XYZ file of N, CA and C in Angstrom:
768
model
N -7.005 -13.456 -34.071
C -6.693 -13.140 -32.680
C -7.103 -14.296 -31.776
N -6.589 -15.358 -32.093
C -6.952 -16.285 -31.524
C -5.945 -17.057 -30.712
N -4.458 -16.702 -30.215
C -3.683 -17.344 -29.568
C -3.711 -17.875 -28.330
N -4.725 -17.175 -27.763
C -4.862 -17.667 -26.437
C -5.949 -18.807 -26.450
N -6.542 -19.042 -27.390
C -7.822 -20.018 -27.385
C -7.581 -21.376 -26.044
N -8.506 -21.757 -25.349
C -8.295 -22.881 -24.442
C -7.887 -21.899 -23.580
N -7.284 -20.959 -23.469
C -6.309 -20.498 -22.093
C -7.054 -19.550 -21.494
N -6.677 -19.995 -19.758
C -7.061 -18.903 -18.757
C -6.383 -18.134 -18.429
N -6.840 -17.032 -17.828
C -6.349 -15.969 -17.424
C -6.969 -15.039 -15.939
N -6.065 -15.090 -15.233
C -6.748 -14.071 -14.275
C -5.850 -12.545 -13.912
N -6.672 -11.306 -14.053
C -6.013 -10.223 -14.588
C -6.775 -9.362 -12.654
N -5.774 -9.425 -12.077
C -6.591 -8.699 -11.321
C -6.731 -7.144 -11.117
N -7.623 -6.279 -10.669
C -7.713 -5.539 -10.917
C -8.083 -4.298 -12.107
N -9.402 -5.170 -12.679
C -9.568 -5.570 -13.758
C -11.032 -4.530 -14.285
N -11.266 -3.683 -13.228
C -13.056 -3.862 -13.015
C -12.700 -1.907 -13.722
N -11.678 -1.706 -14.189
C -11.080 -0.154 -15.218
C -9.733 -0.210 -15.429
N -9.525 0.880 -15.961
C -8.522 1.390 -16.222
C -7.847 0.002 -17.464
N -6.031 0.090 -17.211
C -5.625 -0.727 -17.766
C -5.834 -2.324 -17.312
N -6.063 -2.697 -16.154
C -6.438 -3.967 -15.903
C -8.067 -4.390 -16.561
N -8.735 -3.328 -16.915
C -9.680 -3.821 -18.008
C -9.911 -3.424 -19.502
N -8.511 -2.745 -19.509
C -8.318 -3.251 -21.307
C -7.632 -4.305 -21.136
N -6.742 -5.058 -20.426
C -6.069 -5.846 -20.585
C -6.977 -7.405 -20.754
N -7.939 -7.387 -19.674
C -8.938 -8.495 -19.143
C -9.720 -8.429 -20.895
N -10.043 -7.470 -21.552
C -10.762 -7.525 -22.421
C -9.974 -8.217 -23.684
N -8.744 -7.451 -23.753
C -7.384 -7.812 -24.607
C -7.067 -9.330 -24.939
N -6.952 -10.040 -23.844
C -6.908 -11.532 -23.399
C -7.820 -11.861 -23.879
N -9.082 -11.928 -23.651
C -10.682 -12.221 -24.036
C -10.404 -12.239 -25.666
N -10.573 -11.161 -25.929
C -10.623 -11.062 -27.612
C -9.625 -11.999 -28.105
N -8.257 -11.981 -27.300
C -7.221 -13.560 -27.984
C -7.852 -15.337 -27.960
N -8.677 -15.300 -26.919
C -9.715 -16.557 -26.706
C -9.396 -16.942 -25.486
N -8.838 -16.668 -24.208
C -8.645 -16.765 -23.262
C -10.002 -16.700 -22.439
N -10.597 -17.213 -21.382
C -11.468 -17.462 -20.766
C -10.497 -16.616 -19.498
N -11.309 -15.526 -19.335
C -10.609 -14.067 -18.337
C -11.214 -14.364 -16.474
N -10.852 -14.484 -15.687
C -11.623 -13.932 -14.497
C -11.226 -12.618 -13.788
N -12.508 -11.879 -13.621
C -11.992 -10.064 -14.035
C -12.493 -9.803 -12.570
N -11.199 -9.589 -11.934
C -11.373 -9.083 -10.085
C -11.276 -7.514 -10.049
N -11.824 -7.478 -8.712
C -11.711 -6.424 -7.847
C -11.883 -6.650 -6.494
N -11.786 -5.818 -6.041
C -11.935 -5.750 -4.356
C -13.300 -5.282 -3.687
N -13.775 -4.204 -4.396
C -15.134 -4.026 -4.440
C -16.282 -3.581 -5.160
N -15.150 -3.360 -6.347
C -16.219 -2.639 -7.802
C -16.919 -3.744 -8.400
N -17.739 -4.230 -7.703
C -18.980 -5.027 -8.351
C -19.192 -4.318 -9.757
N -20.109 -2.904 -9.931
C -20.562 -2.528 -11.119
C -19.137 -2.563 -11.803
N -18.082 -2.148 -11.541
C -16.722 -1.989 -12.996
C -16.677 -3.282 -13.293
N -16.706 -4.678 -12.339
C -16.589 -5.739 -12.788
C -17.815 -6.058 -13.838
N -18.555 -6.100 -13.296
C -19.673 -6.137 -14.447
C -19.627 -5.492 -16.139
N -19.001 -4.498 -15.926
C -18.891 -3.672 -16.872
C -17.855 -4.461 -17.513
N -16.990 -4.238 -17.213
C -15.836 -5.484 -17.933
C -16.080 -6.792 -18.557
N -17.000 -7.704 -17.542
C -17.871 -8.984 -18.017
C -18.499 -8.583 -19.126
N -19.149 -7.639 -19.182
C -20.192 -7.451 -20.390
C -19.605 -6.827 -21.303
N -18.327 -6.591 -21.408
C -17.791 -5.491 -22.375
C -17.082 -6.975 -23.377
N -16.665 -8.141 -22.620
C -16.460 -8.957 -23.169
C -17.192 -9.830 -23.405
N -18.387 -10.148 -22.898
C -19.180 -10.669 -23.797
C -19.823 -10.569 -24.721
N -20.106 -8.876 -24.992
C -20.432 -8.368 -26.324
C -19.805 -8.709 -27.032
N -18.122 -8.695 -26.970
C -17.500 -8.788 -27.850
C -17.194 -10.152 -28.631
N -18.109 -11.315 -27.768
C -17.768 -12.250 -28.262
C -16.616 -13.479 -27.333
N -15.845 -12.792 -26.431
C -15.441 -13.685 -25.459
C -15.971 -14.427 -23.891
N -15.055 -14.952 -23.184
C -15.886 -15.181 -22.186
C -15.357 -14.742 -20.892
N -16.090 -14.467 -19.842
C -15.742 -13.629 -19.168
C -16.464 -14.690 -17.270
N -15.323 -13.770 -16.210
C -16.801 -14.027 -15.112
C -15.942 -13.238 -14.205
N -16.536 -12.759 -13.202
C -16.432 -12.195 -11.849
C -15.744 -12.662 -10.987
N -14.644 -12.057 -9.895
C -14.092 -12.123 -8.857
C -14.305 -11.200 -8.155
N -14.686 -11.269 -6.756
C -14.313 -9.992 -6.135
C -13.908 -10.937 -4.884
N -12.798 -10.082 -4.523
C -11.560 -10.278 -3.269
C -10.732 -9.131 -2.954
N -11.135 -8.577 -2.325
C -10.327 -7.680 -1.501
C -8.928 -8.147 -0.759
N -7.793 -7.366 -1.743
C -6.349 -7.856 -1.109
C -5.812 -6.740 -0.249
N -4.888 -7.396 0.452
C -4.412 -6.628 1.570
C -4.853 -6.905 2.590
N -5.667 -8.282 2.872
C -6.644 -8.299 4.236
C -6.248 -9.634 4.800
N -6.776 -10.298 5.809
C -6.310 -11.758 6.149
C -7.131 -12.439 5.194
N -6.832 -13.465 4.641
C -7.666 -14.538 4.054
C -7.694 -13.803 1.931
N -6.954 -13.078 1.958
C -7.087 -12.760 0.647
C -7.321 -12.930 -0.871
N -5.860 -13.687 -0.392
C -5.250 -14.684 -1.598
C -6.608 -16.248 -1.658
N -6.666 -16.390 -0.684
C -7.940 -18.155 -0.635
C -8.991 -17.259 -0.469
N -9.291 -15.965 -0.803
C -11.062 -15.880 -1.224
C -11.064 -15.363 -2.376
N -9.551 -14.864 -3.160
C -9.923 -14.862 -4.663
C -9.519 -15.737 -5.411
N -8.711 -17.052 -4.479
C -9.071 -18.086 -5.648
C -10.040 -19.187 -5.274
N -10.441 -19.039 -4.312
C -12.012 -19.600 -4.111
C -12.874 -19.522 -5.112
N -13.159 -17.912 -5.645
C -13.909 -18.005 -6.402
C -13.276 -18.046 -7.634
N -11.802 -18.352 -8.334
C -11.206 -18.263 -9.230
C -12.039 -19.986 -9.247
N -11.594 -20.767 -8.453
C -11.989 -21.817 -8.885
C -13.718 -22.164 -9.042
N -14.478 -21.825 -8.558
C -15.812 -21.514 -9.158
C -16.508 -21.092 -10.448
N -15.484 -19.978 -10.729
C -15.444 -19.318 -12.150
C -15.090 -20.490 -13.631
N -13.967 -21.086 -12.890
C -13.270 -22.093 -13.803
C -13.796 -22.871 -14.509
N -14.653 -23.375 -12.819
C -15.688 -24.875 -13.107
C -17.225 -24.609 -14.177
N -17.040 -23.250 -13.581
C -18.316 -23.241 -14.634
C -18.117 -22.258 -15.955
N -17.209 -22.092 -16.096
C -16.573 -21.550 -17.534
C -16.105 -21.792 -18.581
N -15.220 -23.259 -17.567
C -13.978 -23.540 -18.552
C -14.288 -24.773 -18.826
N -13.220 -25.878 -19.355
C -13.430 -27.299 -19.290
C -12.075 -28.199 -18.290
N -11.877 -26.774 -17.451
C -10.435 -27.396 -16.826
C -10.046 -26.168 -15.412
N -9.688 -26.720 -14.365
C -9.836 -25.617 -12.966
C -7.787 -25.442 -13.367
N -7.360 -24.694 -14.520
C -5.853 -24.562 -13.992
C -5.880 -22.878 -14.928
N -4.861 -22.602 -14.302
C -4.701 -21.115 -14.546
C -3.281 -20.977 -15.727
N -3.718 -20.757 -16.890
C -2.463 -20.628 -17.787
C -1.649 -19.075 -17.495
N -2.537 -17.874 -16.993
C -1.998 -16.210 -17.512
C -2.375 -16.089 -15.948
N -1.735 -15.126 -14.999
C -2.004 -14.042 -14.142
C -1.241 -13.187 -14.471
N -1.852 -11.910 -14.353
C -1.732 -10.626 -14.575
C -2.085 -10.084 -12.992
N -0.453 -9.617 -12.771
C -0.514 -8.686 -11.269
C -0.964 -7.289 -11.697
N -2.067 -6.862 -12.201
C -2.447 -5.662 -12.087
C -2.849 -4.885 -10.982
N -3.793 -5.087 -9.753
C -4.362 -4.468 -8.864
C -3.384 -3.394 -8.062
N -3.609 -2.459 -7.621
C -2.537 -1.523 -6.974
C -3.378 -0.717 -6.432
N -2.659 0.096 -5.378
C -3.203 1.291 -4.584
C -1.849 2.468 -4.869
N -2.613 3.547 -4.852
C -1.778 4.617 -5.166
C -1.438 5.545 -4.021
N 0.185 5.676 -3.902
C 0.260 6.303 -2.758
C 0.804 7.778 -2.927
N 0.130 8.664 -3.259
C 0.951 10.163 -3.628
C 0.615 11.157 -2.416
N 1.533 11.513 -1.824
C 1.605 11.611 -0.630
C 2.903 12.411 -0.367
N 3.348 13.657 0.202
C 4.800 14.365 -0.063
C 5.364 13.633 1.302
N 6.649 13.490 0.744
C 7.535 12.127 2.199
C 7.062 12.602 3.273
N 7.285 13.894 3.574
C 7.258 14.371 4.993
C 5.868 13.592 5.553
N 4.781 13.496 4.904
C 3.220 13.218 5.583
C 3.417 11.722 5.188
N 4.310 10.831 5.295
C 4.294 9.692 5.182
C 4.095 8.958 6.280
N 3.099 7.699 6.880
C 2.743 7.634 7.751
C 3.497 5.767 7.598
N 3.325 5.546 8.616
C 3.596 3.366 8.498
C 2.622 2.778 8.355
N 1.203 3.300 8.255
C 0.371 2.663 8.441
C -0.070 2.550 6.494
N 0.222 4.023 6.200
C 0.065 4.244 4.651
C 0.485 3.296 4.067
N 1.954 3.015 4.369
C 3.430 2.529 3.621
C 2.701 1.001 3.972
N 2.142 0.381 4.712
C 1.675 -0.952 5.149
C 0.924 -1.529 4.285
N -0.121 -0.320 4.327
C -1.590 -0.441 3.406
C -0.981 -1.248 1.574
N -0.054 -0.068 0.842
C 0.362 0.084 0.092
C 1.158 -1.345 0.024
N 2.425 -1.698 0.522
C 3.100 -2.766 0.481
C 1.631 -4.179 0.423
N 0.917 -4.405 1.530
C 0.010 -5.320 1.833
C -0.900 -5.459 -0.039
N -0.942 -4.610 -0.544
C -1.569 -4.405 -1.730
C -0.870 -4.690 -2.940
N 0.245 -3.818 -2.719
C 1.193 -3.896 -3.957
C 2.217 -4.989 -4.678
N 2.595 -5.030 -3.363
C 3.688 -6.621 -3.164
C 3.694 -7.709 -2.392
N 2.969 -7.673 -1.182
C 2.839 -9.035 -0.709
C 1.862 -9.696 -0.968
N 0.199 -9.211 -1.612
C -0.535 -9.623 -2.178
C -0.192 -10.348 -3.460
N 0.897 -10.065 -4.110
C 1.351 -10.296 -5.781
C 2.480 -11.740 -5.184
N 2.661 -11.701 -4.602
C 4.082 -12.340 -4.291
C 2.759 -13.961 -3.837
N 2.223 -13.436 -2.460
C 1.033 -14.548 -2.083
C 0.041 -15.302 -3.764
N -0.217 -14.444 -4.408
C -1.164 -14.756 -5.433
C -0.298 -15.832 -6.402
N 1.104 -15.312 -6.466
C 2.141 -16.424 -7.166
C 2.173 -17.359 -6.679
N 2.786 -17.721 -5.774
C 2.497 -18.743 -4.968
C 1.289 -19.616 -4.948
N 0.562 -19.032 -4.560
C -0.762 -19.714 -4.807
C -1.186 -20.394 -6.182
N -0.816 -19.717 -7.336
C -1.365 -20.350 -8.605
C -0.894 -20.742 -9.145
N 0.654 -21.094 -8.755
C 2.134 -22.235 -9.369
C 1.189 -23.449 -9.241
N 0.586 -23.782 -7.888
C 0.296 -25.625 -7.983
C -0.895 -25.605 -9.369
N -1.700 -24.600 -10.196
C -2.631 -25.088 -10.555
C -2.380 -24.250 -12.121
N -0.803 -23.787 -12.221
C -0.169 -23.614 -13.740
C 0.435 -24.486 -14.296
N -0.020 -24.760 -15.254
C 0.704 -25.426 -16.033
C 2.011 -25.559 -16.803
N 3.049 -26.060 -17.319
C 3.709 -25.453 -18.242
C 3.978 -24.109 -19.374
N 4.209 -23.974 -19.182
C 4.253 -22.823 -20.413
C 3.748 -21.372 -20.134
N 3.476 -21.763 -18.845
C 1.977 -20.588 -18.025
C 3.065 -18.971 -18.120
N 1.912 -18.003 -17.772
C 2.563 -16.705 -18.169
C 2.199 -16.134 -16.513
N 3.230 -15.266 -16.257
C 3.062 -14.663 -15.011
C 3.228 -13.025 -15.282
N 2.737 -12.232 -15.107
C 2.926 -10.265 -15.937
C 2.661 -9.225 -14.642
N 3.402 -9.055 -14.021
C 3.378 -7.544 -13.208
C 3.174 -6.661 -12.936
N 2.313 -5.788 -13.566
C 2.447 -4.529 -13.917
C 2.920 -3.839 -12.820
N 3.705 -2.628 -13.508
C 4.958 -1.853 -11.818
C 4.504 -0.509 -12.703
N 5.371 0.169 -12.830
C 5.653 1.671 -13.062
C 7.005 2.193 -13.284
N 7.005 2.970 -13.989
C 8.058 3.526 -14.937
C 8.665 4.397 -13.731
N 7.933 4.625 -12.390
C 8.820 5.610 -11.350
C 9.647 4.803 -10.442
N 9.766 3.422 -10.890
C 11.147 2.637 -10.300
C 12.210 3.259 -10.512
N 12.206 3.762 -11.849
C 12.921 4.458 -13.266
C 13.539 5.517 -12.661
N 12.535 6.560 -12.520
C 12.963 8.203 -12.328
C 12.390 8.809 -11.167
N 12.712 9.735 -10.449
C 12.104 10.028 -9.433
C 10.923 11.245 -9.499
N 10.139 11.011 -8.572
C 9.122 11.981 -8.118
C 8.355 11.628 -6.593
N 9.394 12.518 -5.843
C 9.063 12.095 -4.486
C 8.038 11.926 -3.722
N 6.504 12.493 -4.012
C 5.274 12.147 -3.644
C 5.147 10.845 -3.954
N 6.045 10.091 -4.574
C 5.543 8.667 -4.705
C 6.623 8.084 -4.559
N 7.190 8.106 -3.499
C 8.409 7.477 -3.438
C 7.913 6.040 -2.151
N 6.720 6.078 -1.622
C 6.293 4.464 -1.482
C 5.696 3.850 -2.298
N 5.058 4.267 -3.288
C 4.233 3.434 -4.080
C 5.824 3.323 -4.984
N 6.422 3.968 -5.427
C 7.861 2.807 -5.989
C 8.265 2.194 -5.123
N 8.546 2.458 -3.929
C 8.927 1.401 -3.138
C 8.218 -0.492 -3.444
N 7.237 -0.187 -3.213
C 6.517 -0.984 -2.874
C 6.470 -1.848 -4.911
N 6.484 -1.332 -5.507
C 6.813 -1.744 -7.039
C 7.935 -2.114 -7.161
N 9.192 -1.518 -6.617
C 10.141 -1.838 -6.650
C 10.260 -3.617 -6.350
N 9.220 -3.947 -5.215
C 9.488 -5.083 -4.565
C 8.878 -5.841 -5.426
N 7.557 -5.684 -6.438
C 7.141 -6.648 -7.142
C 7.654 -6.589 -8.065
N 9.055 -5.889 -8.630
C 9.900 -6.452 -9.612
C 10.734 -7.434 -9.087
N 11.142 -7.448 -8.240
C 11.904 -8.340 -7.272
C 11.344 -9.831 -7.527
N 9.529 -10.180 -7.975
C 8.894 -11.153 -7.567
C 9.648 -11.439 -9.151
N 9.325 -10.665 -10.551
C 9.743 -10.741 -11.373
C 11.081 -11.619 -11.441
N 12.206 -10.865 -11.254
C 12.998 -11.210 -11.264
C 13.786 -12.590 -10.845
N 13.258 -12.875 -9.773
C 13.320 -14.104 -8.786
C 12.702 -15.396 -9.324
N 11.206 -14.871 -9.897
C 10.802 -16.173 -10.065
C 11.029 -16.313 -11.840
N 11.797 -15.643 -12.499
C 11.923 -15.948 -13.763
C 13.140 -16.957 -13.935
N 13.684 -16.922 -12.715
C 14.515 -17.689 -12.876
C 14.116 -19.002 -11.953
N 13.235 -18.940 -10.613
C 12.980 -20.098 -10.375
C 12.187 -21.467 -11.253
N 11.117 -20.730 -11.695
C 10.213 -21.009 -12.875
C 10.110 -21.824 -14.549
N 11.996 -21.020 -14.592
C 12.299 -21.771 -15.937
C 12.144 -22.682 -16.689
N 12.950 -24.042 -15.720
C 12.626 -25.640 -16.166
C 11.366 -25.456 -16.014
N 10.013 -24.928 -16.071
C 8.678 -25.298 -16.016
C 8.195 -24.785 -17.782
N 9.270 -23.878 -17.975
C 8.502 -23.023 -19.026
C 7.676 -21.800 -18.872
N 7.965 -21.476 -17.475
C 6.389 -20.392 -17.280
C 7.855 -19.147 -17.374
N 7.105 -17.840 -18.111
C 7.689 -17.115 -17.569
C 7.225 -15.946 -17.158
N 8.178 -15.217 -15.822
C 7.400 -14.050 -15.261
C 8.427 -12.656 -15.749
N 7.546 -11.966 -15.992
C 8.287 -10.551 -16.510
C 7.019 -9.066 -15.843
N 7.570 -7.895 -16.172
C 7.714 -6.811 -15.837
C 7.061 -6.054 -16.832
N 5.729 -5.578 -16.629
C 5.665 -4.118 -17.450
C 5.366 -2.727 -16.963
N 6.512 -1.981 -17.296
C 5.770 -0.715 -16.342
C 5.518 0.548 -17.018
N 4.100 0.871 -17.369
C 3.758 1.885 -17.665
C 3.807 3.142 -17.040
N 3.943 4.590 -18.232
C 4.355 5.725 -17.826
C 2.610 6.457 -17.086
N 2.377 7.619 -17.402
C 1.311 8.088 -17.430
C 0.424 7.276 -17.977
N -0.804 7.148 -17.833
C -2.029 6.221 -18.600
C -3.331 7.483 -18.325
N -3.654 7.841 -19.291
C -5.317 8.201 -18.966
C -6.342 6.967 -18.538
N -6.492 6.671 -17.277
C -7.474 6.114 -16.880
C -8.682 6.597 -16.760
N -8.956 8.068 -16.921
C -10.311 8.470 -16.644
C -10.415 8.845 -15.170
N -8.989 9.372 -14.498
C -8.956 9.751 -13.098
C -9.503 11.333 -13.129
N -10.262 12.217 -12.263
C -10.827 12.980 -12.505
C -9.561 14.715 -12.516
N -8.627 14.162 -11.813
C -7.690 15.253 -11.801
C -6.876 15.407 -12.827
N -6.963 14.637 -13.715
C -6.512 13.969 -14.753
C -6.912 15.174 -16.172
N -8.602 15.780 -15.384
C -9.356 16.273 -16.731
C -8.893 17.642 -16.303
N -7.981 18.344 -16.323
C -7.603 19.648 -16.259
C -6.143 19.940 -17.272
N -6.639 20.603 -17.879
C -6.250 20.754 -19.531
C -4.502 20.940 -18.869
N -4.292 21.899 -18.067
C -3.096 22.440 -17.835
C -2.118 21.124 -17.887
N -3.206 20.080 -16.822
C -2.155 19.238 -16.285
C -1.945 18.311 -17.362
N -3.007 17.892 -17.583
C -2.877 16.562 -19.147
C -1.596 17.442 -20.174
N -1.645 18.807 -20.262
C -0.605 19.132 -21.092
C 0.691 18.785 -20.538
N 0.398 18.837 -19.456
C 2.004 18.716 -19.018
C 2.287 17.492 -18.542
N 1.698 16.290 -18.358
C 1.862 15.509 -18.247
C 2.142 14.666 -19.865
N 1.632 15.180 -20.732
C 1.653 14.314 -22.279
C 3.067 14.792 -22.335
N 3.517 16.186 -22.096
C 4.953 16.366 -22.554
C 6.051 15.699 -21.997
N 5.523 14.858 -20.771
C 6.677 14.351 -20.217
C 6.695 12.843 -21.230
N 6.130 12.356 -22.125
C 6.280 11.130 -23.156
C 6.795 12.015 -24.192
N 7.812 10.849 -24.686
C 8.380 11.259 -26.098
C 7.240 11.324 -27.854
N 6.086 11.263 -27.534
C 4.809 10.923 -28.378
C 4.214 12.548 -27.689
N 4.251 13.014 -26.870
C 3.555 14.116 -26.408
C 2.418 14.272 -25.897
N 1.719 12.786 -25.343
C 0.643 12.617 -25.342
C 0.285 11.298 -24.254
N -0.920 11.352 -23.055
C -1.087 10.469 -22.319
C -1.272 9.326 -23.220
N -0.593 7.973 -22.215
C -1.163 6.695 -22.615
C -1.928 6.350 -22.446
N -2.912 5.571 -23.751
C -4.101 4.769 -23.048
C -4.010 3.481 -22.791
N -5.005 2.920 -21.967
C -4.453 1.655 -20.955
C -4.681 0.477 -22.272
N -5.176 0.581 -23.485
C -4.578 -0.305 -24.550
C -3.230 -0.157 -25.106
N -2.542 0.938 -24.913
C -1.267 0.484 -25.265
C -0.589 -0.099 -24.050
N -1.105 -0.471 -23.011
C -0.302 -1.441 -22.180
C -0.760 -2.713 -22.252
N -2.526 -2.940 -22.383
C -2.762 -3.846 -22.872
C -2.475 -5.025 -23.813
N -1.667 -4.172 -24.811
C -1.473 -4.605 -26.050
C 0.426 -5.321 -25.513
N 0.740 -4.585 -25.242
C 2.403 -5.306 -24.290
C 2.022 -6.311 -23.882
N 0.817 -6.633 -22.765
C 0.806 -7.631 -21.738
C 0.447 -8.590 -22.608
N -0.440 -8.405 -23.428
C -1.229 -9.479 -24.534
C -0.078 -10.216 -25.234
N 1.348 -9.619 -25.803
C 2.134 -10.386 -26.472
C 3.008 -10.940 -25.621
N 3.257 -10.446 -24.163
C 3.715 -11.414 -23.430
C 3.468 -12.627 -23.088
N 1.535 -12.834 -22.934
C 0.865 -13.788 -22.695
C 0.519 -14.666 -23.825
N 1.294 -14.357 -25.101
C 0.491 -15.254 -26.377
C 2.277 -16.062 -26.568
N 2.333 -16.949 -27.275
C 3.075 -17.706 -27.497
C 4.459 -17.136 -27.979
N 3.568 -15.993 -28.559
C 5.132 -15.179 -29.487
C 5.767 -14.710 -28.282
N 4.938 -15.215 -27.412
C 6.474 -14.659 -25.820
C 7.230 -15.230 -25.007
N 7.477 -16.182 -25.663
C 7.542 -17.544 -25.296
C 9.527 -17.625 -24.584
N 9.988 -16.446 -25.282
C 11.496 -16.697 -24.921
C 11.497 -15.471 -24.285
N 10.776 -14.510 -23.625
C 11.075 -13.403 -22.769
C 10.707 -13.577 -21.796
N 11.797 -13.579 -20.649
C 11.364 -13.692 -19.020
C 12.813 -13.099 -18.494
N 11.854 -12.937 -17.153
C 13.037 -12.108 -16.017
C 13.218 -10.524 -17.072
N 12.355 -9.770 -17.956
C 12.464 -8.911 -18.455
C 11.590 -7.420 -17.459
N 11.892 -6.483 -17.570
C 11.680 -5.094 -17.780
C 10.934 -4.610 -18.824
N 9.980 -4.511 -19.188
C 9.303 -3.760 -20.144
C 9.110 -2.524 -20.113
N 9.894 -1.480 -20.497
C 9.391 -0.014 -20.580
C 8.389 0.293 -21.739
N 7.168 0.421 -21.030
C 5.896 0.724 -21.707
C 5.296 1.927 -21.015
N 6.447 2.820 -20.885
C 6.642 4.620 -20.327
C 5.996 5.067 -21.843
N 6.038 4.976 -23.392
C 5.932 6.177 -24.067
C 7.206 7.066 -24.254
N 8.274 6.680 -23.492
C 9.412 7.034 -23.845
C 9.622 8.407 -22.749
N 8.698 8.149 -21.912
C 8.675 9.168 -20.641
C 10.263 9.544 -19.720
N 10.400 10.907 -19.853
C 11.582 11.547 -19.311
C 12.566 11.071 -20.507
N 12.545 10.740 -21.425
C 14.029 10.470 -22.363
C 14.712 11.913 -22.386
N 15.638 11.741 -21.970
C 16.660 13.046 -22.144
C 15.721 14.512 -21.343
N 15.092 14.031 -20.100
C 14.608 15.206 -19.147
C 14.601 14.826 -17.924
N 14.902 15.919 -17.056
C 14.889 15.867 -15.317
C 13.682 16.275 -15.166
N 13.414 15.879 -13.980
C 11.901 16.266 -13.086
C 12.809 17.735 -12.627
């Protein structure tokens, strides 16, 4: 598991869930990880140390996106991390993980919500690209994570697809600007994930939520992990401007 050896990675949103199996995922390939959040100091920590047990190397970001000055205070300290981590300040992997969740029934939909959400979801992801083209290299990997409700509908979340919708857009756009460089940017969007959300632990609902995957059963944030990881290792070398359905096979042949 060594494909990523030499290579960086910054996975944001990283400090649980699937953005820290993923941060760990990378790590274990030999990637030198910087594992953000916005304010989970302890999850970041937890993540750092989950990979250094394991033998990789790890360090801390925290930057709160969605705010003025965002994007230049998490790679402020991206480049801090670098200098004293790596043997080189350039970024081979970002991973757009970080997100805010907007479930919310339309009617109580506010602009200020829909702001919050966009400022987080997609113009933060779109700014962070930008930003880490001057200091990627060739071959560099760019990964999205969106959601499988671009897909199908469920109207309590019809801004948080919105707002996913648009960071496939970043996908799409820059897989083709990107090309002659070699970097490529693609799409993964997972269905349900057991993150360990607390509404999550009520038997009724986990049942009925596993039945909506063709497996019958929530995803855990290593099987998305494990997607993003072969995007970012060499064997991914000819997939870009892609869609990844890493649903579990969620809604095949069912209506909401």
């Amino acid at each position: 598991m060594s494909g990523l050896r030499n290579k960086t990675a910054l996975v944001t949103g990283s400090s649980r869930g699937i953005g820290k199996a993923t941060a760990v995922r990378l790590a274990l390939a030999g990637a030198v990880v910087a594992v953000h959040s916005g304010t989970d100091t302890e999850g970041v920590g937890e993540t750092v140390r989950a990979i250094e047990e394991a033998g990789g190397r790890a360090f801390p970001v925290l930057a709160e996106l969605g705010v003025p000055g965002d994007v230049e205070t998490l790679f402020e300290g991206l480049r801090v991390g670098l200098k004293e981590h790596s043997d080189r300040v350039e970024l081979d992997i970002l991973v757009n993980n970080a997100a805010v969740l907007g479930t919310v029934v339309p009617e109580d939909l506010t602009p200020e919500h829909f702001d919050r959400l966009m400022a987080v979801n997609a113009k933060a992801p779109l700014f962070l690209v930008l930003r880490a083209l001057p200091m990627m290299p060739g071959g560099g990997r760019i990964i999205n994570i969106s959601t499988g409700l671009t897909r199908f509908a469920n109207p309590p979340e019809v801004a948080h697809a919105m707002t996913k919708a648009a960071l496939e857009m970043i996908t799409l756009h820059f897989a083709r600007h990107l090309g002659s460089r070699g970097i490529t940017v693609n799409t993964v969007a997972p269905g349900v994930v057991d993150t360990g959300d607390l509404f999550r632990a009520d038997p009724a609902l986990r049942a009925a939520l596993s039945g909506l995957s063709a497996f019958g059963r929530l995803g855990e944030p290593e099987d998305i992990s494990e997607v993003v990881a072969f995007l970012a290792a060499p064997e991914g070398r000819w997939i870009t401007g892609a869609w990844i359905d890493a649903t579990g096979g969620t809604m095949l042949g069912q209506t909401l």
